[in-house]
CSV table of C-alpha atoms and ligand atoms in Angstrom, one decimal:
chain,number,residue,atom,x,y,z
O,1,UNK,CA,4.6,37.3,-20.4
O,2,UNK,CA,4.1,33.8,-21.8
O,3,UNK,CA,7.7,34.7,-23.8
O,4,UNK,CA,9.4,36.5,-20.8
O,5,UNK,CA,8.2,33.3,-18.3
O,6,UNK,CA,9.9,30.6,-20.8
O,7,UNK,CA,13.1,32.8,-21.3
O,8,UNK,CA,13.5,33.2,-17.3
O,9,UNK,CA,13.0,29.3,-16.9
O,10,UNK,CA,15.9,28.9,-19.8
O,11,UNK,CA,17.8,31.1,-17.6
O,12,UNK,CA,17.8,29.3,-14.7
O,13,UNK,CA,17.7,26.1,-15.3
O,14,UNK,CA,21.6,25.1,-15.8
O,15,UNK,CA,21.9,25.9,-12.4
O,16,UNK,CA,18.7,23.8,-11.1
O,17,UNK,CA,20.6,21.2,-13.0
O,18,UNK,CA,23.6,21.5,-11.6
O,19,UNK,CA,21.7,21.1,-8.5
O,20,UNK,CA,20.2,18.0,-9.8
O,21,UNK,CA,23.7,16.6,-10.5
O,22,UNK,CA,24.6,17.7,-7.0
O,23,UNK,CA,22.1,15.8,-5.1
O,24,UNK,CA,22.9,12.8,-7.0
O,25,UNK,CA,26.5,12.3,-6.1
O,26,UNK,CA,25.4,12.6,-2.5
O,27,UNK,CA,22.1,10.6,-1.9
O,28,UNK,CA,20.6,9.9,1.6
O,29,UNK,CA,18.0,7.3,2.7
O,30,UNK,CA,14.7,7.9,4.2
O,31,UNK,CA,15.2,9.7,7.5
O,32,UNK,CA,18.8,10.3,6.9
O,33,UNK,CA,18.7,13.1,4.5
O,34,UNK,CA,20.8,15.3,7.0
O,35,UNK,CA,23.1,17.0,4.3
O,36,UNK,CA,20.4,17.3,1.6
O,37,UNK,CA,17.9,18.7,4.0
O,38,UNK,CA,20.7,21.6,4.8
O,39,UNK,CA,21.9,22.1,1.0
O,40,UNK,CA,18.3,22.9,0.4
O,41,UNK,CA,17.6,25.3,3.3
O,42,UNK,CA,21.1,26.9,2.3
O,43,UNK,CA,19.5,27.2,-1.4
O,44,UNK,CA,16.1,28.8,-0.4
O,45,UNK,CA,18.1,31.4,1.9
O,46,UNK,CA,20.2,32.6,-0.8
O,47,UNK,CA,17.1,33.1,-2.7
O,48,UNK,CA,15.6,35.2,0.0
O,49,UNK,CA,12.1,33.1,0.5
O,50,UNK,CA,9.9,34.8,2.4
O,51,UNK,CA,9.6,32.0,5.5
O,52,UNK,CA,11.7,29.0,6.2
O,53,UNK,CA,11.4,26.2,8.2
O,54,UNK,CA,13.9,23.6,9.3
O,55,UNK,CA,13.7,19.7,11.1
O,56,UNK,CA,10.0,19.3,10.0
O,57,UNK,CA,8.3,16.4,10.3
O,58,UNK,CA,12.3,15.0,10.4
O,59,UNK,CA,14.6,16.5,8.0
O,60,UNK,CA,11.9,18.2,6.2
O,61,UNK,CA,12.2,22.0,4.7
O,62,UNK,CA,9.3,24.3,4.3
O,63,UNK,CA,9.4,27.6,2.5
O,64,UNK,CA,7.4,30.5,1.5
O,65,UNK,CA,7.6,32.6,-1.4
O,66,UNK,CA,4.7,35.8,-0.9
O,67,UNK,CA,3.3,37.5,-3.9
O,68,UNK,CA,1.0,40.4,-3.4
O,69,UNK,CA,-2.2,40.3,-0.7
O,70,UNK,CA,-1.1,37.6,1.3
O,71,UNK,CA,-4.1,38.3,3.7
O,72,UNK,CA,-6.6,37.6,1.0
O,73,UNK,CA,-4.9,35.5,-1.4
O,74,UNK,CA,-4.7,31.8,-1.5
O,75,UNK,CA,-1.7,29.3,-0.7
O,76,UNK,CA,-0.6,26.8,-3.2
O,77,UNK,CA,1.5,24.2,-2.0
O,78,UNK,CA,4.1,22.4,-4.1
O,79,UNK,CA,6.2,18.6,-2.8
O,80,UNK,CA,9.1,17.6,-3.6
O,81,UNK,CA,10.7,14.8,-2.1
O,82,UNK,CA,14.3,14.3,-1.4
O,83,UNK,CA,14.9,10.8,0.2
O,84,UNK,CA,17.3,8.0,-2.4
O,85,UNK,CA,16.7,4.5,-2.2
O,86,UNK,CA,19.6,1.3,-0.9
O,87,UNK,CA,20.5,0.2,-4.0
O,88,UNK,CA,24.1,0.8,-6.0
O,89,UNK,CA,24.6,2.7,-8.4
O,90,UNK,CA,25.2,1.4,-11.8
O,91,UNK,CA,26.1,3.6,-14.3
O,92,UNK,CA,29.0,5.7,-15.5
O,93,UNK,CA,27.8,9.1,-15.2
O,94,UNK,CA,30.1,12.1,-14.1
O,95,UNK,CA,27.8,12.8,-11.2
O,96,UNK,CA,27.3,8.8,-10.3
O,97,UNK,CA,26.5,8.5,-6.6
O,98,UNK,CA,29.7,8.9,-4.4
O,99,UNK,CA,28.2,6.5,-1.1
O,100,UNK,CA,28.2,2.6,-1.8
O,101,UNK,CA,24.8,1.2,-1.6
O,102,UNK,CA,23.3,4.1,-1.8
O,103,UNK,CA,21.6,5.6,-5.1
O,104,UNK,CA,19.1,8.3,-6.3
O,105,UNK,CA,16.8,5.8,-7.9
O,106,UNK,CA,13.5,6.8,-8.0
O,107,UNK,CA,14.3,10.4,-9.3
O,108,UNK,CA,13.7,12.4,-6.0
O,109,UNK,CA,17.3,14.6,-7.2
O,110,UNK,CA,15.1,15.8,-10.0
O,111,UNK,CA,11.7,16.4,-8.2
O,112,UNK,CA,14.1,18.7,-5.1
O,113,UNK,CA,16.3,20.5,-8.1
O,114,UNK,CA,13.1,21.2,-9.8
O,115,UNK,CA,11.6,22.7,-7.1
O,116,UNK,CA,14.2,24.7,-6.0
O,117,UNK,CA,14.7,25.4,-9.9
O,118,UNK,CA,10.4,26.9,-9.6
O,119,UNK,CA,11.3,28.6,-5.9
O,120,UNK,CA,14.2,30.7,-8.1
O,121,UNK,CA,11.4,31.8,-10.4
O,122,UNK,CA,9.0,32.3,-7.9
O,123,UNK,CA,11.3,34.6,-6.2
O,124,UNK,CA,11.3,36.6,-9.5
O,125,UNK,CA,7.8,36.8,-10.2
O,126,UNK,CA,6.3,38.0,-7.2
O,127,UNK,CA,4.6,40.6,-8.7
O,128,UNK,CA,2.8,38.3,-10.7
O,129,UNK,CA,0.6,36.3,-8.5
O,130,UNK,CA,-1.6,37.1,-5.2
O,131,UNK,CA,-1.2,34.7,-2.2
O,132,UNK,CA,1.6,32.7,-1.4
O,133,UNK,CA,3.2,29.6,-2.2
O,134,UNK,CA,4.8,27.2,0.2
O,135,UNK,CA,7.2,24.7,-1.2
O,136,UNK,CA,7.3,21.5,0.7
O,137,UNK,CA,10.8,19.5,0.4
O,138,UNK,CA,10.0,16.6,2.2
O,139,UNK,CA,11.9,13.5,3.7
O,140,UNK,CA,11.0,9.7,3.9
O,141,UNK,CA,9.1,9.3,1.1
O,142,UNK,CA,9.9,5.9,0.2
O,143,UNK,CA,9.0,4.7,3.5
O,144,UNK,CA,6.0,6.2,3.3
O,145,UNK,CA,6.1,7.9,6.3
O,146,UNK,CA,7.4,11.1,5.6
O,147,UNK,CA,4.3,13.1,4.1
O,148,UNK,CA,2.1,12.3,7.2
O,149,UNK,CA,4.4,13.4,9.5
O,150,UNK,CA,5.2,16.5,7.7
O,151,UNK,CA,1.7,17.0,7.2
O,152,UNK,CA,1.3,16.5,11.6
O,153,UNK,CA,4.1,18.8,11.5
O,154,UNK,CA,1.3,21.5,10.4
O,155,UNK,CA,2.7,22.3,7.0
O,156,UNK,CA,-0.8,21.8,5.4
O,157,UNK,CA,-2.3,24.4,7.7
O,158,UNK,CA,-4.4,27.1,5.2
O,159,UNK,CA,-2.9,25.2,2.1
O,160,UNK,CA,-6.0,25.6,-0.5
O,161,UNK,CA,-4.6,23.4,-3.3
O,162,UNK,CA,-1.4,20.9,-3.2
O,163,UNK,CA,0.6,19.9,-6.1
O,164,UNK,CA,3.5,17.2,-7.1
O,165,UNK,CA,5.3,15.7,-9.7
O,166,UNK,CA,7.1,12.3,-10.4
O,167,UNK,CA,9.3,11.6,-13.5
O,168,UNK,CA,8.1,9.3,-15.3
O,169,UNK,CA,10.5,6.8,-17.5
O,170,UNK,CA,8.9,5.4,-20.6
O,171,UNK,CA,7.0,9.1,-21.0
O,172,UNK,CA,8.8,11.4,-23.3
O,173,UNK,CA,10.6,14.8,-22.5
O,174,UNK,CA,8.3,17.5,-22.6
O,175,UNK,CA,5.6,15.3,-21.8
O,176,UNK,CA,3.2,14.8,-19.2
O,177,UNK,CA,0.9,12.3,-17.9
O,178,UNK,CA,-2.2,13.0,-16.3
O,179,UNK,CA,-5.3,11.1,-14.4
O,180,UNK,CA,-8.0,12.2,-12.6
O,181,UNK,CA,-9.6,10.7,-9.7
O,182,UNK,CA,-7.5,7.7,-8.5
O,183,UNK,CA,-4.0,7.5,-9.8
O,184,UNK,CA,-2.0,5.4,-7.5
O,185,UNK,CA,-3.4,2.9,-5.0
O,186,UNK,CA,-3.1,2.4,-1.1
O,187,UNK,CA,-0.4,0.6,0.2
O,188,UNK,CA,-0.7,-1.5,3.3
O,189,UNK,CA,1.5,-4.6,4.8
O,190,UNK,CA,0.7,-7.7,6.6
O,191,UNK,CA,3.0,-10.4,8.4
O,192,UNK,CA,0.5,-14.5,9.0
O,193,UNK,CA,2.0,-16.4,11.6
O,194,UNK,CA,1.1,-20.0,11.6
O,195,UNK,CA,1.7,-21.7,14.5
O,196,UNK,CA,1.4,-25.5,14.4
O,197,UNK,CA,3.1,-28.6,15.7
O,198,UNK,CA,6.4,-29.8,14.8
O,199,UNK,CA,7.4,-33.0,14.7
O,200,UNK,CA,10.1,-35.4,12.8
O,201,UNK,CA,9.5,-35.1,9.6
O,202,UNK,CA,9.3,-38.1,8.7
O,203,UNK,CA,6.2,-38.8,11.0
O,204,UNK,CA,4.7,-35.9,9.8
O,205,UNK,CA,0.9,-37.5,11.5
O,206,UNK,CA,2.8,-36.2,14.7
O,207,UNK,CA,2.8,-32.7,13.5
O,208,UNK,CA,0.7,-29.7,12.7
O,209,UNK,CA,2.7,-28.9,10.1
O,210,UNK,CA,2.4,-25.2,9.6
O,211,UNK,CA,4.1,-25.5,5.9
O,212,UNK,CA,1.4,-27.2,4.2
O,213,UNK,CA,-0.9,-24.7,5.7
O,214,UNK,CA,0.9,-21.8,4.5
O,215,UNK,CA,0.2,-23.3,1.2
O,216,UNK,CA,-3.2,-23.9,1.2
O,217,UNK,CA,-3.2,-20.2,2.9
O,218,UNK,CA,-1.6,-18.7,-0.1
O,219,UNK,CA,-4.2,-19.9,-2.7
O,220,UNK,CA,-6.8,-19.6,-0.4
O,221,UNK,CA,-5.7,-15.7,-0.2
O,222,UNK,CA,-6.1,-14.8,-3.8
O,223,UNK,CA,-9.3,-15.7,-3.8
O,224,UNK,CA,-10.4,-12.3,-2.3
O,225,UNK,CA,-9.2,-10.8,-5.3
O,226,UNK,CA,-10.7,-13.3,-7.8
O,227,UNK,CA,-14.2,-14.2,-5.6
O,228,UNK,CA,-14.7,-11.6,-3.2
O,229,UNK,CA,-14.3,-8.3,-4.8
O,230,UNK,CA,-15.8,-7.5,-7.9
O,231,UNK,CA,-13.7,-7.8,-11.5
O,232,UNK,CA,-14.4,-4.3,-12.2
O,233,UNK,CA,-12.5,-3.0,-8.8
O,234,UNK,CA,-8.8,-3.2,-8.7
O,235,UNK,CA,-7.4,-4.7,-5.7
O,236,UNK,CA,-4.1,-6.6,-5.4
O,237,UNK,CA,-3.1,-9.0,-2.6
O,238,UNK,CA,0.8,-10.1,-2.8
O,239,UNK,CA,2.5,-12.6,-0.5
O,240,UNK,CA,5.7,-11.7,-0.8
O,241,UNK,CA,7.8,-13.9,1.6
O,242,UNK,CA,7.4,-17.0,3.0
O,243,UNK,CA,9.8,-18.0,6.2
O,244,UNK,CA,9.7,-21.5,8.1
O,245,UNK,CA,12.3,-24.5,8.7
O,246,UNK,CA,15.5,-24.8,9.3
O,247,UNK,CA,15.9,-28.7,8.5
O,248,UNK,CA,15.2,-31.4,5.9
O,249,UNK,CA,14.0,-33.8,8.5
O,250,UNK,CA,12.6,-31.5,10.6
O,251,UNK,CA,8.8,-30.1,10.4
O,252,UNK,CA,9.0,-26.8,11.9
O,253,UNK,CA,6.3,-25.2,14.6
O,254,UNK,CA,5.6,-21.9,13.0
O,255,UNK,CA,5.6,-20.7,9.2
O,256,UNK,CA,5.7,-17.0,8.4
O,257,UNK,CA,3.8,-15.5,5.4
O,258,UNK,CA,4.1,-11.5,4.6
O,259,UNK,CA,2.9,-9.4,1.6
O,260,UNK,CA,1.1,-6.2,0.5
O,261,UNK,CA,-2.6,-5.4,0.0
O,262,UNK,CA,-2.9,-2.4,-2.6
O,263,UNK,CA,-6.5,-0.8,-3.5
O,264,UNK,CA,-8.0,2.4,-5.3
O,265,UNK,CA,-11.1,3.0,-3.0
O,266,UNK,CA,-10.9,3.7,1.2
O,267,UNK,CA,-13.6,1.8,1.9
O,268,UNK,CA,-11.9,-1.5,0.0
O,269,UNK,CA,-9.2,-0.8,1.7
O,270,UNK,CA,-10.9,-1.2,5.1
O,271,UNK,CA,-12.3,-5.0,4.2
O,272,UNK,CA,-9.5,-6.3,3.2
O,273,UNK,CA,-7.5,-7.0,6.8
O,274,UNK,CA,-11.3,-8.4,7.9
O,275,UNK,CA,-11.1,-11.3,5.0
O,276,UNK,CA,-7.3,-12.0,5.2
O,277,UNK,CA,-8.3,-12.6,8.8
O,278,UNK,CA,-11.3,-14.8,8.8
O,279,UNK,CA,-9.8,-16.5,5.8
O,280,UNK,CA,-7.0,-17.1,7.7
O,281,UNK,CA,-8.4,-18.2,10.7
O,282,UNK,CA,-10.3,-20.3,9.4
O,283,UNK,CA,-8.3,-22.2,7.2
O,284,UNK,CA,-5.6,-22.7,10.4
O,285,UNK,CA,-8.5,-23.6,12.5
O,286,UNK,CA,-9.7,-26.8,9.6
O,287,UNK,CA,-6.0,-27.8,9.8
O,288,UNK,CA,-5.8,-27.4,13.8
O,289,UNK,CA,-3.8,-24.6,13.9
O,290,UNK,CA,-4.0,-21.0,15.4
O,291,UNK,CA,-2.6,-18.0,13.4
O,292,UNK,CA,-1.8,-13.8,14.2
O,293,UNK,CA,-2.4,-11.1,11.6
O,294,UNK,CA,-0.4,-8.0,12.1
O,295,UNK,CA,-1.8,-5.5,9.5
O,296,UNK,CA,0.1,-2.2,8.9
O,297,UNK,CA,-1.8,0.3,7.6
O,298,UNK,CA,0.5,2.4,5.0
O,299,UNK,CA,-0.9,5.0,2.7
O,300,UNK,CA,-3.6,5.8,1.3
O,301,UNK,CA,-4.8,5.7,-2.4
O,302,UNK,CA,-3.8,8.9,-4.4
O,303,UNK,CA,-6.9,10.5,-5.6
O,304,UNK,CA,-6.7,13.7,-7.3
O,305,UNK,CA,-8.9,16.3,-7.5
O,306,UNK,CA,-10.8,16.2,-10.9
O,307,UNK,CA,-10.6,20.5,-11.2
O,308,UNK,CA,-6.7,20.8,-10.4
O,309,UNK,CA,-6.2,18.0,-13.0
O,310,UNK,CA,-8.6,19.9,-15.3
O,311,UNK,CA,-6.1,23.0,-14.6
O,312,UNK,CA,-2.7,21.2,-14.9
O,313,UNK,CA,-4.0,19.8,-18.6
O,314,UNK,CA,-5.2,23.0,-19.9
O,315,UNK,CA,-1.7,24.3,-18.0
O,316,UNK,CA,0.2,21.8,-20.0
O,317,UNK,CA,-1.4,21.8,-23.1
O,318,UNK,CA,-1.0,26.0,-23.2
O,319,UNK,CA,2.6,25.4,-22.4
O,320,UNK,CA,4.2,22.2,-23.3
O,321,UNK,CA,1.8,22.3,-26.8
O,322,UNK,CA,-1.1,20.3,-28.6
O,323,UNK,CA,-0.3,16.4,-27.6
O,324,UNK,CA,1.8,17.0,-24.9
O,325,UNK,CA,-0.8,16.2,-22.4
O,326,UNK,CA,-0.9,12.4,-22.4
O,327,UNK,CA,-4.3,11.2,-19.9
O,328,UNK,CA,-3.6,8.1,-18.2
O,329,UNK,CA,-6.1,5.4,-19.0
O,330,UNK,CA,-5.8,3.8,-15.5
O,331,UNK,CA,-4.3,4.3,-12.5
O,332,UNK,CA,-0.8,2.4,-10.8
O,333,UNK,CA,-1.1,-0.3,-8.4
O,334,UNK,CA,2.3,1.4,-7.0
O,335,UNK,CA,2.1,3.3,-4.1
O,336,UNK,CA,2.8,7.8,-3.6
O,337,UNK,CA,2.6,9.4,-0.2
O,338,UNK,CA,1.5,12.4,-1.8
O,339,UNK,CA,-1.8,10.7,-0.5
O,340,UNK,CA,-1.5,12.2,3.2
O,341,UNK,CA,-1.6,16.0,1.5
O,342,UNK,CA,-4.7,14.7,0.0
O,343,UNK,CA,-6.8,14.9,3.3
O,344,UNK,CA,-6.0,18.0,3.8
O,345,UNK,CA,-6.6,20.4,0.4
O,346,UNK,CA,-7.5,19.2,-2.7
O,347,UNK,CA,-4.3,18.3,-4.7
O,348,UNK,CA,-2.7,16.6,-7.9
O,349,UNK,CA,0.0,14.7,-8.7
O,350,UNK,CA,1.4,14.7,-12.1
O,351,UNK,CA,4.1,12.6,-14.3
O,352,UNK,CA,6.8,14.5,-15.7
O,353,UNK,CA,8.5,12.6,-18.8
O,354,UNK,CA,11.9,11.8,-18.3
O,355,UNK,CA,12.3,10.4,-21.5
O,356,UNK,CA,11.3,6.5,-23.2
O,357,UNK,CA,14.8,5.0,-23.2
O,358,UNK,CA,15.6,5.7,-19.2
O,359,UNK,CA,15.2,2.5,-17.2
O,360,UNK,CA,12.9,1.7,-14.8
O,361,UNK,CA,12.5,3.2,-11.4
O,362,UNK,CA,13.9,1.8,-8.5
O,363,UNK,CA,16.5,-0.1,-11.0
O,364,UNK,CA,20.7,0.4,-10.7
O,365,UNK,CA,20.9,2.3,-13.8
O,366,UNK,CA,17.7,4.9,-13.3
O,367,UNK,CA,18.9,9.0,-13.7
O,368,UNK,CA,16.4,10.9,-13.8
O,369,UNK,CA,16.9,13.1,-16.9
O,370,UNK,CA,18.3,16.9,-16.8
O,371,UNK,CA,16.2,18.1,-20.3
O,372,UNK,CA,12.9,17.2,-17.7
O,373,UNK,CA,14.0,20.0,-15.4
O,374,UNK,CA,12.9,22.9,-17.3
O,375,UNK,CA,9.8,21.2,-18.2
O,376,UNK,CA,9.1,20.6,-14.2
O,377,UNK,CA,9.8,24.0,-13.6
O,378,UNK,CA,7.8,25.5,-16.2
O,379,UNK,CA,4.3,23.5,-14.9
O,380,UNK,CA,4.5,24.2,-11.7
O,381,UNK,CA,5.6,28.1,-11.8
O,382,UNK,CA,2.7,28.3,-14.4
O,383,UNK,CA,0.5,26.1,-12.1
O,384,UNK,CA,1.2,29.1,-9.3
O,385,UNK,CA,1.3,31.7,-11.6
O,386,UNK,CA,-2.1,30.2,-12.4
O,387,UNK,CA,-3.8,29.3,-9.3
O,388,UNK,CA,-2.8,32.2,-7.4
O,389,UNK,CA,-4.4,34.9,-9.6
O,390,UNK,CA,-6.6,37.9,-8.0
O,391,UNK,CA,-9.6,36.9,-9.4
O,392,UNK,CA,-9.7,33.8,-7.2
O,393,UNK,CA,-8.4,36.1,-4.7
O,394,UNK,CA,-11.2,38.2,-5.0
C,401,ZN,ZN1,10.3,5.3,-5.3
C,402,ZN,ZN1,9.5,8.3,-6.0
């Protein structure tokens, strides 16, 4: 079968990239992906899924593909995401994006063509597993809203495992990268309004002045990552923007700091806002100032599950070959909403190689690379051919 699976995949994927090629011309932001959304449910129709659902959680698409004993077998689901990023395209490619300002930059074409590339083989194979596998296409990713509202939406209702992929530039085709246990960190935002005094600038002894505050506020900030939490614990605390005045002579009332707080662990994650606070306070309050946090919480660390990752390695060692299966050493401090699935079932996210020359993500040039298609397709078909077996049925 291990021949027979590898020829199907072959078979089917010029079309999956085709797809790919497709959904790059015509990108959508996050919560706009209206035409992609409908290209897909059109896609999974034509392959006669089992289930379909449209306009979850926003323009989110969930299918179903049944193999044998649905009643006792398991359900394995598998994201995609499908939302593009607001950046222009730079590149010459025959299937460069067709709407200004808008580009496919983070590779979501190739995580939705390779799922509905692995739904066509599912469709095929039904004979071959027990249980049933739902296929989550989902929308909003990059503002990480997307996966918690499909996952509201119910589509992680009876889901026993949940799998995902990102390409991953700098990793080579054919490759992929694995970590268990943390792999991407939380992501959270904050604005700091100082509000002081203003005054003439050049009598600044008149003022409160809310810029030299913001300074002091800025070192005094990294300290929590350099005094308050131990080396050994990653934790990262970014200002990011910095807004006040609108004069040279002119000390302003108010200064505005914002940033991101990224961490590994939950329970990090929940001191953080409580020493940005009292640090901030604080300091405003030894400079006669008052100040207002506004803490966002975002998503939450990725953590995957340390058996599905045992599966996917021995998965992609059996089909990719020996030293295909590259272990990552430690985690990103970049952020995956793939973390929301995580409450639910135990899951896995995986990088896919796109190859070591493609640029960065999120960069003008970034295109996600078509020989990686298969190579999605193949993991995650084996990962359900896998996981859904009878013997865990049993
Ligand atoms: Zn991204
Ligand atoms: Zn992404």
């Amino acid at each position: 079968m291990t021949h027979s699976l590898s020829e199907l995949i072959t078979s089917l994927a010029p079309d999956a990239i085709a797809v790919r090629h497709h959904l790059h011309a015509h990108p959508e932001l996050s919560n706009e992906e209206e035409q992609t959304s409908k290209f897909v449910a059109e896609r999974l129709t034509a392959l006669g899924v089992d289930t379909l659902r449209t306009g979850v959680g926003g323009h989110g698409v969930v299918a179903e593909i049944r193999g044998n004993q649905i009643q006792t077998g398991q359900t394995l689901a598998l994201r995609a995401d499908m939302d593009a990023l607001p950046i222009q395209e730079l590149s010459s490619l025959p299937y460069c994006s067709t709407k200004p300002g808008v580009m496919h930059a983070c590779g979501h074409d190739g995580h939705t063509a390779t799922l509905l590339g692995t739904a066509a083989a599912l469709t095929q194979l039904r004979g071959e597993f027990t249980g049933t596998v739902r296929l989550i296409f989902q929308p909003a990713e990059e503002g990480v809203q997307g996966a918690t509202r499909m996952c509201l939406a119910g589509v992680m209702d009876g889901v026993d495992r949940v799998v995902a992929l990102h390409g991953w530039p700098g990793l080579a085709i054919g490759k992929i990268g694995t970590k268990p246990g943390a792999m991407m960190a939380s992501s959270d935002t904050f604005d700091l309004v100082i509000r002081g005094k203003g005054a003439h600038a050049a009598q600044p002894h008149n003022s409160v002045d809310p810029i030299v505050i913001a300074a002091h506020l800025v070192t005094a900030l990294q300290t929590i990552s350099s005094r308050e939490v131990s080396p050994t614990e990653a934790v990262v605390v970014t200002i990011a923007q910095i807004h006040a005045g609108t004069a040279y002579n002119v000390i302003p009332t108010e200064a505005v700091l914002k940033g991101t707080v990224r961490c590994l662990t939950n329970e990090l994650r929940e001191q953080i806002p409580v020493r940005i606070e009292a640090i901030a306070k604080n300091l405003c309050a030894a400079f006669r100032a008052d100040c207002e946090l506004t803490y966002r919480w975002g998503t939450k660390p990725t953590v995957n599950d340390e058996s599905v990752n045992a599966l996917i390695e021995q998965i992609g060692q059996e089909a990719l070959g020996e030293g295909s299966v590259l272990r990552l050493l430690a985690p990103s401090m970049g952020a995956e909403d793939f973390a929301a699935y995580l409450d639910y079932a135990p899951g896995c996210m995986f990088r896919l190689g796109v190859g070591e020359e493609v640029t960065n993500l999120h960069t003008p040039t970034y295109n996600f690379s078509d020989g990686a298609v298969s190579v999605g397709m193949e993991m995650f078909t084996r990962i359900a051919l896998k996981t859904l077996t009878s013997e865990r049925a049993a």
